GROMACS .gro file of C-alpha atoms in nm:
model
  195
    1MET     CA    1  10.910  13.036   8.647
    2GLY     CA    2  11.126  12.871   8.390
    3ARG     CA    3  11.123  12.499   8.368
    4THR     CA    4  11.358  12.340   8.615
    5ALA     CA    5  11.607  12.117   8.437
    6GLY     CA    6  11.485  11.760   8.436
    7ARG     CA    7  11.144  11.842   8.579
    8SER     CA    8  10.827  11.821   8.373
    9PRO     CA    9  10.545  12.073   8.422
   10GLU     CA   10  10.343  11.797   8.593
   11GLU     CA   11  10.630  11.720   8.830
   12THR     CA   12  10.658  12.092   8.907
   13ARG     CA   13  10.283  12.108   8.980
   14ARG     CA   14  10.312  11.809   9.214
   15ALA     CA   15  10.606  11.973   9.392
   16LEU     CA   16  10.407  12.295   9.430
   17LEU     CA   17  10.110  12.103   9.569
   18ALA     CA   18  10.337  11.926   9.819
   19ALA     CA   19  10.481  12.262   9.923
   20ALA     CA   20  10.132  12.409   9.958
   21ALA     CA   21  10.029  12.115  10.177
   22GLU     CA   22  10.333  12.167  10.399
   23ALA     CA   23  10.277  12.544  10.420
   24ILE     CA   24   9.915  12.489  10.522
   25ARG     CA   25  10.011  12.232  10.785
   26VAL     CA   26  10.270  12.473  10.929
   27ARG     CA   27  10.111  12.816  10.874
   28GLY     CA   28   9.742  12.728  10.846
   29ILE     CA   29   9.490  12.786  10.572
   30HIS     CA   30   9.571  13.156  10.565
   31ALA     CA   31   9.925  13.092  10.440
   32SER     CA   32   9.985  13.343  10.163
   33LEU     CA   33  10.097  13.263   9.812
   34ASP     CA   34  10.430  13.426   9.904
   35GLU     CA   35  10.471  13.183  10.195
   36ILE     CA   36  10.368  12.887   9.981
   37ALA     CA   37  10.616  12.993   9.711
   38ARG     CA   38  10.891  13.013   9.976
   39PHE     CA   39  10.804  12.659  10.096
   40ALA     CA   40  10.828  12.546   9.732
   41GLY     CA   41  11.155  12.730   9.676
   42VAL     CA   42  11.013  12.924   9.381
   43SER     CA   43  10.913  13.281   9.314
   44LYS     CA   44  10.554  13.389   9.361
   45GLY     CA   45  10.543  13.444   8.983
   46GLY     CA   46  10.656  13.086   8.933
   47LEU     CA   47  10.377  12.965   9.156
   48ILE     CA   48  10.119  13.180   8.978
   49TYR     CA   49  10.241  13.046   8.643
   50HIS     CA   50  10.106  12.706   8.750
   51PHE     CA   51   9.816  12.820   8.972
   52ALA     CA   52   9.657  13.154   8.884
   53SER     CA   53   9.513  13.209   9.232
   54LYS     CA   54   9.516  13.070   9.582
   55ASP     CA   55   9.164  12.931   9.525
   56GLU     CA   56   9.287  12.745   9.218
   57LEU     CA   57   9.581  12.609   9.418
   58MET     CA   58   9.356  12.498   9.707
   59LEU     CA   59   9.113  12.326   9.469
   60ALA     CA   60   9.402  12.150   9.293
   61LEU     CA   61   9.533  12.041   9.632
   62VAL     CA   62   9.200  11.894   9.743
   63HIS     CA   63   9.155  11.721   9.406
   64ALA     CA   64   9.503  11.571   9.446
   65GLU     CA   65   9.422  11.450   9.799
   66LEU     CA   66   9.092  11.298   9.685
   67ALA     CA   67   9.257  11.133   9.385
   68ALA     CA   68   9.531  10.990   9.609
   69PHE     CA   69   9.269  10.840   9.841
   70GLN     CA   70   9.077  10.691   9.547
   71ALA     CA   71   9.402  10.546   9.414
   72ALA     CA   72   9.467  10.392   9.758
   73VAL     CA   73   9.120  10.230   9.756
   74ASP     CA   74   9.170  10.107   9.398
   75ALA     CA   75   9.508   9.960   9.492
   76GLU     CA   76   9.342   9.763   9.774
   77LEU     CA   77   9.081   9.603   9.546
   78ASP     CA   78   9.144   9.230   9.533
   79PRO     CA   79   9.090   9.106   9.174
   80ALA     CA   80   9.004   8.760   9.308
   81ASP     CA   81   8.735   8.901   9.540
   82THR     CA   82   8.403   8.916   9.360
   83ALA     CA   83   8.175   8.880   9.663
   84PRO     CA   84   7.945   9.155   9.791
   85GLY     CA   85   8.142   9.401  10.004
   86ARG     CA   86   8.450   9.394   9.777
   87LEU     CA   87   8.474   9.774   9.758
   88THR     CA   88   8.401   9.811  10.129
   89ARG     CA   89   8.688   9.577  10.213
   90ALA     CA   90   8.920   9.781   9.990
   91TYR     CA   91   8.794  10.100  10.159
   92ILE     CA   92   8.866   9.959  10.505
   93ARG     CA   93   9.216   9.848  10.401
   94ALA     CA   94   9.288  10.188  10.244
   95VAL     CA   95   9.159  10.388  10.539
   96LEU     CA   96   9.350  10.170  10.785
   97ALA     CA   97   9.660  10.113  10.571
   98PRO     CA   98   9.970  10.076  10.781
   99GLY     CA   99  10.153  10.402  10.796
  100THR     CA  100  10.304  10.610  11.065
  101ASP     CA  101  10.081  10.796  11.305
  102ASP     CA  102  10.270  11.114  11.211
  103GLU     CA  103  10.177  11.069  10.844
  104ALA     CA  104   9.814  11.012  10.938
  105ARG     CA  105   9.815  11.314  11.168
  106GLU     CA  106   9.965  11.538  10.897
  107SER     CA  107   9.712  11.420  10.639
  108LEU     CA  108   9.417  11.468  10.876
  109ALA     CA  109   9.544  11.813  10.978
  110LEU     CA  110   9.572  11.918  10.614
  111ILE     CA  111   9.224  11.793  10.529
  112THR     CA  112   9.079  11.964  10.836
  113GLN     CA  113   9.236  12.294  10.731
  114LEU     CA  114   9.120  12.261  10.370
  115MET     CA  115   8.764  12.179  10.473
  116THR     CA  116   8.727  12.528  10.622
  117LEU     CA  117   8.713  12.668  10.267
  118PRO     CA  118   8.357  12.657  10.127
  119THR     CA  119   8.465  12.570   9.773
  120VAL     CA  120   8.681  12.286   9.902
  121ALA     CA  121   8.404  12.164  10.131
  122GLY     CA  122   8.171  12.147   9.831
  123VAL     CA  123   8.418  11.941   9.628
  124ALA     CA  124   8.483  11.710   9.924
  125LYS     CA  125   8.111  11.669   9.990
  126ALA     CA  126   8.047  11.571   9.628
  127ASP     CA  127   8.333  11.319   9.645
  128ALA     CA  128   8.203  11.178   9.975
  129GLU     CA  129   7.860  11.135   9.817
  130ARG     CA  130   8.019  10.954   9.522
  131ILE     CA  131   8.207  10.717   9.755
  132GLU     CA  132   7.898  10.661   9.970
  133ALA     CA  133   7.687  10.574   9.664
  134ALA     CA  134   7.951  10.326   9.548
  135LEU     CA  135   7.967  10.167   9.894
  136VAL     CA  136   7.587  10.144   9.917
  137ALA     CA  137   7.588   9.967   9.579
  138ASP     CA  138   7.852   9.723   9.707
  139GLY     CA  139   7.590   9.474   9.826
  140LEU     CA  140   7.623   9.479  10.204
  141PRO     CA  141   7.330   9.521  10.443
  142GLU     CA  142   7.285   9.887  10.537
  143ASP     CA  143   7.360   9.835  10.909
  144VAL     CA  144   7.677   9.637  10.844
  145LEU     CA  145   7.800   9.894  10.595
  146ALA     CA  146   7.731  10.182  10.835
  147LEU     CA  147   7.909  10.003  11.119
  148VAL     CA  148   8.225   9.900  10.934
  149VAL     CA  149   8.270  10.235  10.756
  150ALA     CA  150   8.210  10.436  11.075
  151ALA     CA  151   8.447  10.214  11.272
  152ALA     CA  152   8.722  10.235  11.007
  153ASP     CA  153   8.683  10.611  10.975
  154GLY     CA  154   8.688  10.653  11.353
  155MET     CA  155   8.994  10.433  11.396
  156SER     CA  156   9.179  10.626  11.127
  157SER     CA  157   9.128  10.954  11.313
  158ALA     CA  158   9.300  10.835  11.635
  159PRO     CA  159   9.636  10.999  11.544
  160LEU     CA  160   9.467  11.338  11.517
  161TRP     CA  161   9.394  11.316  11.890
  162GLY     CA  162   9.739  11.187  11.987
  163GLY     CA  163   9.644  10.820  11.978
  164SER     CA  164   9.769  10.547  11.752
  165ALA     CA  165   9.591  10.361  11.476
  166ASN     CA  166   9.869  10.102  11.461
  167THR     CA  167   9.814   9.899  11.775
  168PRO     CA  168   9.755   9.523  11.780
  169ALA     CA  169   9.399   9.592  11.900
  170HIS     CA  170   9.337   9.819  11.600
  171ARG     CA  171   9.473   9.560  11.359
  172ARG     CA  172   9.250   9.292  11.514
  173LEU     CA  173   8.950   9.522  11.484
  174ALA     CA  174   9.033   9.593  11.119
  175ASP     CA  175   9.049   9.218  11.053
  176ARG     CA  176   8.714   9.172  11.227
  177LEU     CA  177   8.553   9.451  11.026
  178ILE     CA  178   8.667   9.285  10.706
  179HIS     CA  179   8.543   8.948  10.838
  180LEU     CA  180   8.205   9.106  10.910
  181THR     CA  181   8.182   9.225  10.548
  182ARG     CA  182   8.233   8.866  10.436
  183HIS     CA  183   7.981   8.731  10.689
  184PRO     CA  184   7.720   9.004  10.744
  185GLY     CA  185   7.481   8.746  10.890
  186LEU     CA  186   7.692   8.759  11.207
  187TRP     CA  187   7.563   9.110  11.270
  188GLU     CA  188   7.204   9.012  11.195
  189SER     CA  189   7.225   8.712  11.430
  190LEU     CA  190   7.306   8.919  11.737
  191PRO     CA  191   7.019   8.941  11.987
  192TRP     CA  192   6.923   9.301  11.918
  193PRO     CA  193   6.636   9.452  12.117
  194THR     CA  194   6.321   9.507  11.913
  195GLY     CA  195   6.131   9.830  11.887
   0.00000   0.00000   0.00000
């Protein structure tokens, strides 16, 4: 594919990745390169110029999704916040960032489709382990970290099941999770059964 006037090779790659994401959401993980090229409005040869195979395209797509999530977490880091749990608070804000339920549903559907590919699952697993290690090193008690991350992750998946992650109750819970990261002793002070 010749270079489209005014579009850099990197912009073309991003457009192809966006088209691949849309094709997968609509046609499923088995969308062919021909179908993906049609979604992108390019020839199959043009697509292959940028991504030599479907595997290469899928790996580039998952790397782009993972990088976008990391960028969202980084954008939520508060430079003035130096207390333990700083990264966890940014993670919660990124996972529960206000957006439309349709956007969340589309993103979750894409990730679910991609995770069916073993090579993608391996890349995602390695990235999840990297994030988990960074969160563990963030200085929160293990139980508090497990609770707030699981709650944020669970809340963010509500749109996948037809629910909403943008209700007043969800926003209050997000605020309380962040509060708990600032005051983890609250969790420890609850009258938990022993044994």
